[in-house]
Amino acid sequence: MDTGADHALTVTGAIDITGTLTGNASAISAGGLRVNSGGLYTATSGVTSITGELSSHAFRISGGGTLANSNGTVTFLNVNSRLTMNGTGNLHNLILNHASCVIMLQSDGTTTVEGDLTITAGTLTTEPEGGGTSKNLTVTGDVSVTGTLTGNA
């Protein structure tokens, strides 16, 4: 599916990608997003807003799935869920912006944000759901935290 340069895509449920979703410069909002093995999400150069989850994940790039970030932004709003990046590609900008938002890293390797990490409200924790070994987070841009960033040992 190609959203076109000026067509918003709003999905109240989740987006489950096994083929290709191309965001162009569109505003995309979904109740969760998963890219499965063989799937490709060419993200919008604007904002992808995540408002829920799919199979316990707010945003998941599964092994064999690909994210082309298009220098866009992923924003989590009112979600208590997991962020998993096990496929190919990195996030560009990441924003948490809701007081009740709690995002737990679940990636097998390092989760990389190539641009900026902004936690306006809510919590980003490197401890996976249920505890265990903390996950690695790398941010190559600026980090702004007025919410909570927890880097667990």
PDB file of N, CA and C in Angstrom, residues 59-102:
ATOM      1  N   PHE A  59       5.210  -1.512  18.845  1.00  0.00           N
ATOM      2  CA  PHE A  59       5.963  -1.336  17.592  1.00  0.00           C
ATOM      3  C   PHE A  59       6.967  -2.473  17.532  1.00  0.00           C
ATOM      4  N   ARG A  60       6.883  -3.293  16.480  1.00  0.00           N
ATOM      5  CA  ARG A  60       7.766  -4.458  16.395  1.00  0.00           C
ATOM      6  C   ARG A  60       8.239  -4.654  14.963  1.00  0.00           C
ATOM      7  N   ILE A  61       9.561  -4.715  14.816  1.00  0.00           N
ATOM      8  CA  ILE A  61      10.165  -5.124  13.552  1.00  0.00           C
ATOM      9  C   ILE A  61      10.694  -6.533  13.809  1.00  0.00           C
ATOM     10  N   SER A  62       9.971  -7.544  13.330  1.00  0.00           N
ATOM     11  CA  SER A  62      10.332  -8.936  13.585  1.00  0.00           C
ATOM     12  C   SER A  62      11.573  -9.316  12.800  1.00  0.00           C
ATOM     13  N   GLY A  63      12.244 -10.377  13.235  1.00  0.00           N
ATOM     14  CA  GLY A  63      13.389 -10.906  12.494  1.00  0.00           C
ATOM     15  C   GLY A  63      12.985 -11.154  11.059  1.00  0.00           C
ATOM     16  N   GLY A  64      13.746 -10.648  10.113  1.00  0.00           N
ATOM     17  CA  GLY A  64      13.416 -10.756   8.692  1.00  0.00           C
ATOM     18  C   GLY A  64      12.555  -9.615   8.181  1.00  0.00           C
ATOM     19  N   GLY A  65      12.032  -8.773   9.073  1.00  0.00           N
ATOM     20  CA  GLY A  65      11.267  -7.590   8.682  1.00  0.00           C
ATOM     21  C   GLY A  65      12.201  -6.403   8.529  1.00  0.00           C
ATOM     22  N   THR A  66      11.762  -5.385   7.783  1.00  0.00           N
ATOM     23  CA  THR A  66      12.625  -4.234   7.516  1.00  0.00           C
ATOM     24  C   THR A  66      11.880  -2.923   7.773  1.00  0.00           C
ATOM     25  N   LEU A  67      12.571  -2.007   8.451  1.00  0.00           N
ATOM     26  CA  LEU A  67      12.113  -0.630   8.633  1.00  0.00           C
ATOM     27  C   LEU A  67      13.058   0.286   7.873  1.00  0.00           C
ATOM     28  N   ALA A  68      12.522   1.045   6.914  1.00  0.00           N
ATOM     29  CA  ALA A  68      13.255   2.137   6.277  1.00  0.00           C
ATOM     30  C   ALA A  68      12.670   3.401   6.903  1.00  0.00           C
ATOM     31  N   ASN A  69      13.432   4.091   7.752  1.00  0.00           N
ATOM     32  CA  ASN A  69      12.846   5.128   8.614  1.00  0.00           C
ATOM     33  C   ASN A  69      12.531   6.450   7.929  1.00  0.00           C
ATOM     34  N   SER A  70      13.033   6.724   6.758  1.00  0.00           N
ATOM     35  CA  SER A  70      12.735   7.947   5.988  1.00  0.00           C
ATOM     36  C   SER A  70      12.958   9.227   6.791  1.00  0.00           C
ATOM     37  N   ASN A  71      13.823   9.154   7.804  1.00  0.00           N
ATOM     38  CA  ASN A  71      14.102  10.296   8.695  1.00  0.00           C
ATOM     39  C   ASN A  71      12.845  10.795   9.392  1.00  0.00           C
ATOM     40  N   GLY A  72      11.892   9.903   9.592  1.00  0.00           N
ATOM     41  CA  GLY A  72      10.628  10.261  10.234  1.00  0.00           C
ATOM     42  C   GLY A  72      10.680  10.048  11.738  1.00  0.00           C
ATOM     43  N   THR A  73       9.532  10.252  12.374  1.00  0.00           N
ATOM     44  CA  THR A  73       9.398  10.184  13.824  1.00  0.00           C
ATOM     45  C   THR A  73       8.347   9.156  14.190  1.00  0.00           C
ATOM     46  N   VAL A  74       8.655   8.350  15.201  1.00  0.00           N
ATOM     47  CA  VAL A  74       7.663   7.451  15.790  1.00  0.00           C
ATOM     48  C   VAL A  74       7.304   8.029  17.145  1.00  0.00           C
ATOM     49  N   THR A  75       6.000   8.245  17.369  1.00  0.00           N
ATOM     50  CA  THR A  75       5.507   8.803  18.626  1.00  0.00           C
ATOM     51  C   THR A  75       4.584   7.805  19.297  1.00  0.00           C
ATOM     52  N   PHE A  76       4.855   7.525  20.578  1.00  0.00           N
ATOM     53  CA  PHE A  76       3.985   6.653  21.363  1.00  0.00           C
ATOM     54  C   PHE A  76       3.069   7.520  22.214  1.00  0.00           C
ATOM     55  N   LEU A  77       1.777   7.240  22.127  1.00  0.00           N
ATOM     56  CA  LEU A  77       0.761   7.979  22.874  1.00  0.00           C
ATOM     57  C   LEU A  77      -0.093   6.984  23.667  1.00  0.00           C
ATOM     58  N   ASN A  78      -0.145   7.120  24.973  1.00  0.00           N
ATOM     59  CA  ASN A  78      -1.047   6.340  25.822  1.00  0.00           C
ATOM     60  C   ASN A  78      -0.907   4.840  25.608  1.00  0.00           C
ATOM     61  N   VAL A  79       0.315   4.329  25.614  1.00  0.00           N
ATOM     62  CA  VAL A  79       0.575   2.918  25.373  1.00  0.00           C
ATOM     63  C   VAL A  79       1.436   2.371  26.509  1.00  0.00           C
ATOM     64  N   ASN A  80       1.064   1.213  27.026  1.00  0.00           N
ATOM     65  CA  ASN A  80       1.913   0.463  27.948  1.00  0.00           C
ATOM     66  C   ASN A  80       2.258  -0.827  27.239  1.00  0.00           C
ATOM     67  N   SER A  81       3.449  -0.894  26.654  1.00  0.00           N
ATOM     68  CA  SER A  81       3.740  -2.010  25.783  1.00  0.00           C
ATOM     69  C   SER A  81       5.233  -2.143  25.534  1.00  0.00           C
ATOM     70  N   ARG A  82       5.562  -2.927  24.519  1.00  0.00           N
ATOM     71  CA  ARG A  82       6.950  -3.223  24.182  1.00  0.00           C
ATOM     72  C   ARG A  82       7.339  -2.625  22.830  1.00  0.00           C
ATOM     73  N   LEU A  83       8.626  -2.297  22.730  1.00  0.00           N
ATOM     74  CA  LEU A  83       9.257  -1.844  21.489  1.00  0.00           C
ATOM     75  C   LEU A  83      10.313  -2.883  21.155  1.00  0.00           C
ATOM     76  N   THR A  84      10.159  -3.552  20.023  1.00  0.00           N
ATOM     77  CA  THR A  84      11.077  -4.618  19.637  1.00  0.00           C
ATOM     78  C   THR A  84      11.619  -4.345  18.247  1.00  0.00           C
ATOM     79  N   MET A  85      12.938  -4.312  18.132  1.00  0.00           N
ATOM     80  CA  MET A  85      13.614  -4.067  16.851  1.00  0.00           C
ATOM     81  C   MET A  85      14.555  -5.246  16.570  1.00  0.00           C
ATOM     82  N   ASN A  86      14.016  -6.365  16.061  1.00  0.00           N
ATOM     83  CA  ASN A  86      14.840  -7.542  15.771  1.00  0.00           C
ATOM     84  C   ASN A  86      15.138  -7.709  14.292  1.00  0.00           C
ATOM     85  N   GLY A  87      14.514  -6.909  13.452  1.00  0.00           N
ATOM     86  CA  GLY A  87      14.753  -6.988  12.016  1.00  0.00           C
ATOM     87  C   GLY A  87      15.825  -6.006  11.596  1.00  0.00           C
ATOM     88  N   THR A  88      15.720  -5.524  10.368  1.00  0.00           N
ATOM     89  CA  THR A  88      16.687  -4.607   9.797  1.00  0.00           C
ATOM     90  C   THR A  88      16.148  -3.182   9.883  1.00  0.00           C
ATOM     91  N   GLY A  89      17.015  -2.244  10.215  1.00  0.00           N
ATOM     92  CA  GLY A  89      16.644  -0.837  10.250  1.00  0.00           C
ATOM     93  C   GLY A  89      16.609  -0.296  11.663  1.00  0.00           C
ATOM     94  N   ASN A  90      16.685   1.021  11.760  1.00  0.00           N
ATOM     95  CA  ASN A  90      16.673   1.718  13.041  1.00  0.00           C
ATOM     96  C   ASN A  90      15.593   2.793  13.028  1.00  0.00           C
ATOM     97  N   LEU A  91      15.176   3.186  14.208  1.00  0.00           N
ATOM     98  CA  LEU A  91      14.286   4.334  14.333  1.00  0.00           C
ATOM     99  C   LEU A  91      15.073   5.599  14.017  1.00  0.00           C
ATOM    100  N   HIS A  92      14.389   6.649  13.542  1.00  0.00           N
ATOM    101  CA  HIS A  92      15.076   7.921  13.349  1.00  0.00           C
ATOM    102  C   HIS A  92      14.865   8.781  14.583  1.00  0.00           C
ATOM    103  N   ASN A  93      13.685   9.336  14.767  1.00  0.00           N
ATOM    104  CA  ASN A  93      13.350  10.074  15.993  1.00  0.00           C
ATOM    105  C   ASN A  93      12.294   9.285  16.749  1.00  0.00           C
ATOM    106  N   LEU A  94      12.403   9.290  18.082  1.00  0.00           N
ATOM    107  CA  LEU A  94      11.454   8.578  18.926  1.00  0.00           C
ATOM    108  C   LEU A  94      10.939   9.527  19.995  1.00  0.00           C
ATOM    109  N   ILE A  95       9.598   9.595  20.131  1.00  0.00           N
ATOM    110  CA  ILE A  95       8.967  10.468  21.120  1.00  0.00           C
ATOM    111  C   ILE A  95       7.980   9.660  21.953  1.00  0.00           C
ATOM    112  N   LEU A  96       8.028   9.840  23.263  1.00  0.00           N
ATOM    113  CA  LEU A  96       6.988   9.359  24.171  1.00  0.00           C
ATOM    114  C   LEU A  96       6.297  10.595  24.692  1.00  0.00           C
ATOM    115  N   ASN A  97       4.965  10.612  24.563  1.00  0.00           N
ATOM    116  CA  ASN A  97       4.259  11.837  24.910  1.00  0.00           C
ATOM    117  C   ASN A  97       2.883  11.561  25.518  1.00  0.00           C
ATOM    118  N   HIS A  98       2.858  10.831  26.620  1.00  0.00           N
ATOM    119  CA  HIS A  98       1.625  10.656  27.388  1.00  0.00           C
ATOM    120  C   HIS A  98       2.021  10.189  28.776  1.00  0.00           C
ATOM    121  N   ALA A  99       1.442  10.789  29.804  1.00  0.00           N
ATOM    122  CA  ALA A  99       1.833  10.494  31.187  1.00  0.00           C
ATOM    123  C   ALA A  99       1.710   9.012  31.537  1.00  0.00           C
ATOM    124  N   SER A 100       0.747   8.304  30.956  1.00  0.00           N
ATOM    125  CA  SER A 100       0.573   6.891  31.294  1.00  0.00           C
ATOM    126  C   SER A 100       1.283   5.952  30.317  1.00  0.00           C
ATOM    127  N   CYS A 101       2.122   6.487  29.448  1.00  0.00           N
ATOM    128  CA  CYS A 101       2.856   5.692  28.468  1.00  0.00           C
ATOM    129  C   CYS A 101       4.085   5.056  29.124  1.00  0.00           C
ATOM    130  N   VAL A 102       4.186   3.730  29.033  1.00  0.00           N
ATOM    131  CA  VAL A 102       5.366   3.002  29.507  1.00  0.00           C
ATOM    132  C   VAL A 102       5.810   2.081  28.376  1.00  0.00           C
TER     133      VAL A 102
END
